[in-house]
XYZ file of C-alpha atoms in Angstrom:
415
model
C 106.497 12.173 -73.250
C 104.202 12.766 -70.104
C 102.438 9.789 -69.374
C 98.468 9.278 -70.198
C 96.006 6.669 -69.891
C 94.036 5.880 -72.835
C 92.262 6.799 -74.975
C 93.773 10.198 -73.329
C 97.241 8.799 -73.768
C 96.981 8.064 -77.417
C 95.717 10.694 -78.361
C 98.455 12.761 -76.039
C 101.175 10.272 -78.518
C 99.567 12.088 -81.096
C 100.108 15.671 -79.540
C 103.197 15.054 -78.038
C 105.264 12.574 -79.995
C 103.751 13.164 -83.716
C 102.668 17.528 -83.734
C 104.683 20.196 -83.285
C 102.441 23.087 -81.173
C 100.623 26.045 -81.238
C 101.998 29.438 -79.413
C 102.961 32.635 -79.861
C 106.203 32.478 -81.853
C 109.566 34.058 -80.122
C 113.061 34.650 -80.319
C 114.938 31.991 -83.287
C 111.211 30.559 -83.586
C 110.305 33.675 -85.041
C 113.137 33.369 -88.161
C 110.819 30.058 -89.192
C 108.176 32.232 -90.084
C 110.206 33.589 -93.544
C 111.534 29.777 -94.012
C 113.649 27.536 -91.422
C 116.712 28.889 -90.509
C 119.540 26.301 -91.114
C 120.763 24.517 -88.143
C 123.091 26.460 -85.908
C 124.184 26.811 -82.467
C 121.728 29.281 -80.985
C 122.941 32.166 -79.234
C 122.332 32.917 -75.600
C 119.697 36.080 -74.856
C 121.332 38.955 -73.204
C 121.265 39.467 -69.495
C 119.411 35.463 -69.610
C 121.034 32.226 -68.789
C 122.410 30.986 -71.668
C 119.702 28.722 -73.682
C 120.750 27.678 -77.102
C 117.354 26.617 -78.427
C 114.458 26.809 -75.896
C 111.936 28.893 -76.464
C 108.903 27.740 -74.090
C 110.813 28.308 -71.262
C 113.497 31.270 -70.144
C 116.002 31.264 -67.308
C 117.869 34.488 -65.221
C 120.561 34.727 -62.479
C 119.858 37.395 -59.902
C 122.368 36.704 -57.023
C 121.925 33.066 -55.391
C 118.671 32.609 -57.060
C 117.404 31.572 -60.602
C 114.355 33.184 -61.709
C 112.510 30.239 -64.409
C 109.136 31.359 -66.677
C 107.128 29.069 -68.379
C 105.450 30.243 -71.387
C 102.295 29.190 -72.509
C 102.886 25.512 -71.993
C 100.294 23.860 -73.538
C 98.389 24.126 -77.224
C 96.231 27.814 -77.223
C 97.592 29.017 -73.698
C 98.081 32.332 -73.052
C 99.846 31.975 -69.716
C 103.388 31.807 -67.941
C 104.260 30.181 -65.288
C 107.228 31.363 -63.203
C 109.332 30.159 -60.318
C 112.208 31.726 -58.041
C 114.354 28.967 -57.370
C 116.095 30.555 -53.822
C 119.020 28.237 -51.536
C 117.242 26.494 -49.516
C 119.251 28.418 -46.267
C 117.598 31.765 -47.959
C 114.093 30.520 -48.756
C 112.505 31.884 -45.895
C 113.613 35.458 -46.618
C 110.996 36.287 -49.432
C 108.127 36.109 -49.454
C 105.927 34.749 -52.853
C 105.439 37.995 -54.946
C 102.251 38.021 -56.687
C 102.213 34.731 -59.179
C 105.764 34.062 -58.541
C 106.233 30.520 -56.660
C 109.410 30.658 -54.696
C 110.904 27.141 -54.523
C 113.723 26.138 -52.129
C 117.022 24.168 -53.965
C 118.295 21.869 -54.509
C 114.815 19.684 -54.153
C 115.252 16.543 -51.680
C 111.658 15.058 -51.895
C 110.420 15.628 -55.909
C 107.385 14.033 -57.961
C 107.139 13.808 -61.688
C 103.659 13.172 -63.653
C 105.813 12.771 -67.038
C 108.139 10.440 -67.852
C 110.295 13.028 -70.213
C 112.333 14.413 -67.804
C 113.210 10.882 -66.238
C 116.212 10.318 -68.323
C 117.481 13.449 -67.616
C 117.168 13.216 -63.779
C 119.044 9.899 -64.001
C 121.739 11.560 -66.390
C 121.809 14.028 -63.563
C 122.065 11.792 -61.018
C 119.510 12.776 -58.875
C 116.931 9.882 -58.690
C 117.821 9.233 -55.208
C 115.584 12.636 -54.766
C 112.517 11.415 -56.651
C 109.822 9.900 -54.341
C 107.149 9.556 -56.736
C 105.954 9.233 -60.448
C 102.975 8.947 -62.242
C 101.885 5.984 -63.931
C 104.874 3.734 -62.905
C 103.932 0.485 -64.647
C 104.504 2.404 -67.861
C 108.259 3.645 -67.128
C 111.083 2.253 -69.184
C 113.504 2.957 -66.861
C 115.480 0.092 -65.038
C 116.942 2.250 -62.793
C 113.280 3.982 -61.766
C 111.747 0.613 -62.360
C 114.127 -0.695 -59.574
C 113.029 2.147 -57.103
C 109.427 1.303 -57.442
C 109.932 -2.279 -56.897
C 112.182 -1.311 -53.565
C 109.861 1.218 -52.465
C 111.864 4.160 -52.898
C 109.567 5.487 -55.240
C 106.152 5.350 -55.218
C 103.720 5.673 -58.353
C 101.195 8.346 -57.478
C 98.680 7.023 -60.431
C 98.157 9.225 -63.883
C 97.146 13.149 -64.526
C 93.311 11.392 -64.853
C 93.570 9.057 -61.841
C 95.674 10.847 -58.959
C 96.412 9.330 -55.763
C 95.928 11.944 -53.962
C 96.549 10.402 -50.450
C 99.629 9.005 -51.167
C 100.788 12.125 -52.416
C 99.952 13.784 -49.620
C 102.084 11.072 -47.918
C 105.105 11.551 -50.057
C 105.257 15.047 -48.486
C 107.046 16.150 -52.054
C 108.222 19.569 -52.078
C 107.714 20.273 -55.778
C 105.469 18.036 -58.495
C 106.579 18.336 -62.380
C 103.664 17.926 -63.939
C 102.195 18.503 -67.582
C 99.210 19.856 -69.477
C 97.877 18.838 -72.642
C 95.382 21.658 -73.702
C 91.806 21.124 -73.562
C 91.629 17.512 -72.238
C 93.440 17.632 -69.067
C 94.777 20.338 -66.240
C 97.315 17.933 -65.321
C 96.143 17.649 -62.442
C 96.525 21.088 -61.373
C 93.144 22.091 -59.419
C 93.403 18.399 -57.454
C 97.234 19.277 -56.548
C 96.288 23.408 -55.718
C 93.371 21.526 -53.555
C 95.445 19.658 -51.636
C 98.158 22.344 -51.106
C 100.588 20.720 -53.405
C 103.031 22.753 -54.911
C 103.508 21.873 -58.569
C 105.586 22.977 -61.820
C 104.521 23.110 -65.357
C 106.989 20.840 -67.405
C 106.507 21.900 -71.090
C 108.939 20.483 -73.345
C 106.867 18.907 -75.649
C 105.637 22.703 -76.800
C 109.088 23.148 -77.966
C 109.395 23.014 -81.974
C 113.070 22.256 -82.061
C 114.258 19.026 -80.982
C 117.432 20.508 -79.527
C 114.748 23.346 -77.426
C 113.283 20.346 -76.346
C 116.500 18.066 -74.728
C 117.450 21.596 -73.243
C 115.265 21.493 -70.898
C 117.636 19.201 -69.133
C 118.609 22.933 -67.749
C 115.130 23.087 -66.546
C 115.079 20.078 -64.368
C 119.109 20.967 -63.479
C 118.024 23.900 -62.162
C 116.130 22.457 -59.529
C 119.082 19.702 -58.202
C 121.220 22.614 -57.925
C 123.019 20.470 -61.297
C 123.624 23.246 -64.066
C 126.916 22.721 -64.903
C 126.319 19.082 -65.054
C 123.121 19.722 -67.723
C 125.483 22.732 -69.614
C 127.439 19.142 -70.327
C 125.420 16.749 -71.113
C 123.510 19.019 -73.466
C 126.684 20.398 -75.123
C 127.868 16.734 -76.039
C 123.546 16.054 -77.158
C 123.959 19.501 -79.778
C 126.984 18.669 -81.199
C 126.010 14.839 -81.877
C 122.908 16.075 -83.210
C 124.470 18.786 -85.416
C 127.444 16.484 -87.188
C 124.526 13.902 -87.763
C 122.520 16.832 -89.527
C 125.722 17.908 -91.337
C 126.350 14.201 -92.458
C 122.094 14.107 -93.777
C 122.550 17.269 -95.461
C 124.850 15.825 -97.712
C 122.561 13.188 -99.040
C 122.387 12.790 -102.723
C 118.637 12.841 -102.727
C 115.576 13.057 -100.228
C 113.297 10.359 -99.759
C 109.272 11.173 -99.357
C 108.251 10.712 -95.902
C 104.715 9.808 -94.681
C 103.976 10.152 -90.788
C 101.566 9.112 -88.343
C 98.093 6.955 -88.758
C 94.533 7.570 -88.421
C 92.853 7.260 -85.190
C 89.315 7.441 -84.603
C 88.652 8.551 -88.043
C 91.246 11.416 -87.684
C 94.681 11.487 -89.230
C 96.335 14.421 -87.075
C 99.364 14.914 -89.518
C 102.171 17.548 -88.091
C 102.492 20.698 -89.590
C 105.681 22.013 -91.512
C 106.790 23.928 -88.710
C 106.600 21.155 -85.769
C 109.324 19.295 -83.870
C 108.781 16.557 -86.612
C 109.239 18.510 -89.470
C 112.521 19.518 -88.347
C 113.414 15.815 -87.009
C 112.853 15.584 -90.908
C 114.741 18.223 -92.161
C 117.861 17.370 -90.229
C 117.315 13.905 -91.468
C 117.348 14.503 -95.230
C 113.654 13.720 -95.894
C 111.383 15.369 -97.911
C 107.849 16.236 -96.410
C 105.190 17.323 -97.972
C 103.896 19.048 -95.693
C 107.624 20.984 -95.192
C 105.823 23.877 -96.608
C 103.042 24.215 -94.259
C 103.020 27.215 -91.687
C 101.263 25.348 -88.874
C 102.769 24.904 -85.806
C 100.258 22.611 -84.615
C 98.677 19.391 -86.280
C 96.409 19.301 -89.376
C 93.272 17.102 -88.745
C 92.878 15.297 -92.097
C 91.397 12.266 -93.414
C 92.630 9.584 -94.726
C 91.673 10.233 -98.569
C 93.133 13.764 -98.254
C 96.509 12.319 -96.945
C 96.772 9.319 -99.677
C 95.893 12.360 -102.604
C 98.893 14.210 -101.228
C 101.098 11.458 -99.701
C 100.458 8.492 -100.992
C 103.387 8.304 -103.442
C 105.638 8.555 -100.119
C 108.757 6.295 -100.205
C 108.899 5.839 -96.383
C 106.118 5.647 -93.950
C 106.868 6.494 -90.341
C 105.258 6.473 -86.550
C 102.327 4.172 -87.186
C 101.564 3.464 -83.238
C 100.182 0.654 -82.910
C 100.529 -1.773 -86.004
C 102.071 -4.906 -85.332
C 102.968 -5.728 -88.814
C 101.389 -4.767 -92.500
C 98.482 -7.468 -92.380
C 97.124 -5.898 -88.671
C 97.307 -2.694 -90.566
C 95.268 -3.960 -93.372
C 93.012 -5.883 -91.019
C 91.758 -2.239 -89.688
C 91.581 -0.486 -93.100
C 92.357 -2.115 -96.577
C 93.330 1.506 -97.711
C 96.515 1.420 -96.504
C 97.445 -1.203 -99.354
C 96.902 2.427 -101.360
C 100.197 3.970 -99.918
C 103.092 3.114 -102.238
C 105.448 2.849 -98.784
C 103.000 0.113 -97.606
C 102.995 -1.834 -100.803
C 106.706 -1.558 -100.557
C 107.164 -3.053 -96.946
C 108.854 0.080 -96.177
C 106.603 1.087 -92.600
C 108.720 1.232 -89.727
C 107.289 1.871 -86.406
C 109.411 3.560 -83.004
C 108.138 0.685 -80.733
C 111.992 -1.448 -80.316
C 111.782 -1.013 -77.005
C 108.799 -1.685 -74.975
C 108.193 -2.038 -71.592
C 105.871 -3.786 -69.178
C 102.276 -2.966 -70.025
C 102.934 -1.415 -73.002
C 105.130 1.769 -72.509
C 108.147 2.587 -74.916
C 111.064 3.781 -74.356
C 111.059 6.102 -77.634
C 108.966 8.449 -75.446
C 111.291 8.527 -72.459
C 115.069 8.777 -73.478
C 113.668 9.932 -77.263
C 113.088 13.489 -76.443
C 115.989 13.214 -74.103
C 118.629 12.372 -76.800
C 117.531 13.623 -80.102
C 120.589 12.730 -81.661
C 120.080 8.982 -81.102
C 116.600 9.906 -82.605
C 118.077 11.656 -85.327
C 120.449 8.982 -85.945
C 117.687 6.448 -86.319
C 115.990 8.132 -89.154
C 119.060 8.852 -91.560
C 119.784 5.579 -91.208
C 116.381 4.216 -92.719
C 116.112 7.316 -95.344
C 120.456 7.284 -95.575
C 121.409 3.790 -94.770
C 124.695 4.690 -96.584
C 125.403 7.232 -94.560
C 125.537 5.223 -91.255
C 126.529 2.168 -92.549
C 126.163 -0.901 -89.837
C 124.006 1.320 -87.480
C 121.946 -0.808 -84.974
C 118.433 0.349 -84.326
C 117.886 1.891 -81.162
C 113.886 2.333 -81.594
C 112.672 1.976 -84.823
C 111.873 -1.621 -86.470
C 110.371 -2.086 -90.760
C 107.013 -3.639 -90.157
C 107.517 -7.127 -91.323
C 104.069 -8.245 -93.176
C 102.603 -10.888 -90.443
C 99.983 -12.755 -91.809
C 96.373 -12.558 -93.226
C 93.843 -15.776 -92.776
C 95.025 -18.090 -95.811
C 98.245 -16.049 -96.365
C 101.735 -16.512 -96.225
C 104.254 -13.841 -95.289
C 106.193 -12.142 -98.095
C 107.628 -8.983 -96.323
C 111.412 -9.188 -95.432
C 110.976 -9.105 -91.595
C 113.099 -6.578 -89.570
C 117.152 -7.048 -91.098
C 117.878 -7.339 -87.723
C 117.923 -3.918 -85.825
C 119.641 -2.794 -89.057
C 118.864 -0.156 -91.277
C 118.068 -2.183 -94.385
């Protein structure tokens, strides 16, 4: 998840952590069209480095260097990006060739705006070559948190709020940096303006939750680590896959309900989005499974009770501390048969100092742990004794003159 400030950053959650996306449909994205293909291991594209699931970005060898293309990386972009990632002892030898941007590896001095590559730079082991990230006091990470408080890294401020000077300072030699369509350039035209050189990170465009830990390849590429990501993301897909194999075998599928209104919008994720498939894989039933849209659906909240309301489980609801701050903002809620129920579970287990969450960091790192979460509050008898990594049940809490009558959160468990 990149990092925003809000209102930006909410409604980025939204985007990011709740929709799938909207671009031009390629490759195994293109089967979903006629109905989603059942989970497989993808197959690598000919003459391309080897990318099981990806689809918003491609890779391909041509002697020492790695040729990388971005494709349309944000929501109604028609644009790639592409780099030519050359040995650094070779880098003066070509020159850039037209919209190319050649980029000398492995990086030594490298920024990030978003924090959803930071897990995968520490499973690479390569934080010692990160000198700045954005929004700091947000990140999860002990081991980044550790670097900021030592001075090792520096936060360089949000996509809205760049600190321009001390990026200058850093002297970086590439940024990673994000763009959510039509509310921010990530920074882009402040970074071109001050002759930094920058890369478009756009995993959250990916509709597969697999695509979208793969672009541990992406960031690999860049450390001079491939092998190291071909390994780590061999042992994520198969832990993902067995835990889909183990869902599929569920006797029945729960109704699931996802997301919340905010600002008068309920921005519900279409059938074909990275959540639908989370879903899928997790044995739920969605009503919105049949959908086309790869982006959200802006809705209301009377549309989604007429066609969710009867849902058994009710997932992702941002901010809610419990049931009765839920009902403090809208009594309507009480209209949802998984809020009468006490069955509203939020991803907010872990949060950090001022108010970041880990879900959004290692989450779209490890979708298996993700995955893993979800059968076991749809499945708990499939995972029996599974701790919660993320997600707690929203116990009650209190109303003025009430007591609490909501079993609180079975302790991490699935319950």
């Amino acid at each position: 998840m990149g990092i925003f400030s809000p209102p930006l950053r909410f409604a980025a959650v939204i985007i990011l952590g709740l929709a799938g996306c909207d671009h031009p449909a390629s490759g195994e994205k293109a089967k979903a069209g006629s109905g989603r293909p059942a989970l497989q291991s993808g197959k690598p594209r000919p003459g391309s480095h080897p990318l099981r699931y990806a689809e918003v970005f491609s890779m391909s060898r041509s002697g020492d260097a790695t040729r990388i293309t971005v494709h349309n990386p944000w929501q109604g972009a028609h644009q790639d990006f592409t780099y030519l990632l050359v040995p650094r002892d070779q880098a003066s030898r070509g020159a850039p060739r037209g919209d190319t941007q050649i980029v000398a590896v492995p990086l030594r001095r490298a920024v990030t705006l978003t924090t959803t590559n930071l897990k995968q730079l520490e499973d690479l082991g390569v934080l010692d070559s990160l000198v700045g990230v954005g929004s700091g006091r947000l990140i999860c990470s002990p081991a980044v948190r550790q670097r900021l408080a030592d001075g090792r890294i520096r936060d360089v401020g949000d996509d809205m709020h760049l600190d321009l000077e001390a990026l200058v300072a850093l002297r970086p030699e590439l940024l990673f940096t994000y763009i959510v369509g039509g509310s921010s350039d990530g920074g882009l035209a402040k970074l071109a303006e001050a002759r930094l050189p920058a890369a478009i990170e756009g995993s959250y465009m990916e509709e597969n939750p697999l695509g979208r830990a793969e672009w541990i390849k992406f960031m690999a590429a860049f450390f001079g680590k491939a092998a190291a990501a071909d390994s780590i993301f061999n042992e994520i897909d198969s832990s993902y896959r067995a835990l889909a194999a183990l869902a599929a075998g569920a006797a029945r599928k729960p109704v699931v309900l996802v997301g919340a209104p905010f600002g008068g919008a309920w921005w519900v994720p279409g059938g074909h989005t990275y959540v639908a498939r989370l879903l899928a894989d997790a044995g739920a039933a969605y009503p919105w499974a049949g959908d086309t849209t790869r982006g959200s659906l802006n809705m209301d909240l009377e549309a989604v009770l007429a066609k969710a309301g009867g849902a058994e489980i009710w997932l992702n609801v941002w901010g809610w501390k419990d049931l009765a701050d839920a009902r403090a903002q809208d009594d309507r809620y009480a209209l949802f048969r998984a809020f009468r129920e006490g069955n509203v579970w939020n991803n907010d287990r872990i949060r950090c100092a001022d108010g970041g969450r880990d879900f959004f960091e290692t989450g779209t790192a490890r979708p298996d742990w993700v995955l893993a979460d979800l059968i076991a509050i749809l499945h708990p008898e499939l995972l029996p004794g599974h701790v919660m990594r993320w997600y707690r049940r929203l116990p009650a809490g209190k109303r003025a003159g009430e007591k609490s009558s909501t079993p609180a959160d079975p302790g991490g468990k699935a319950g």
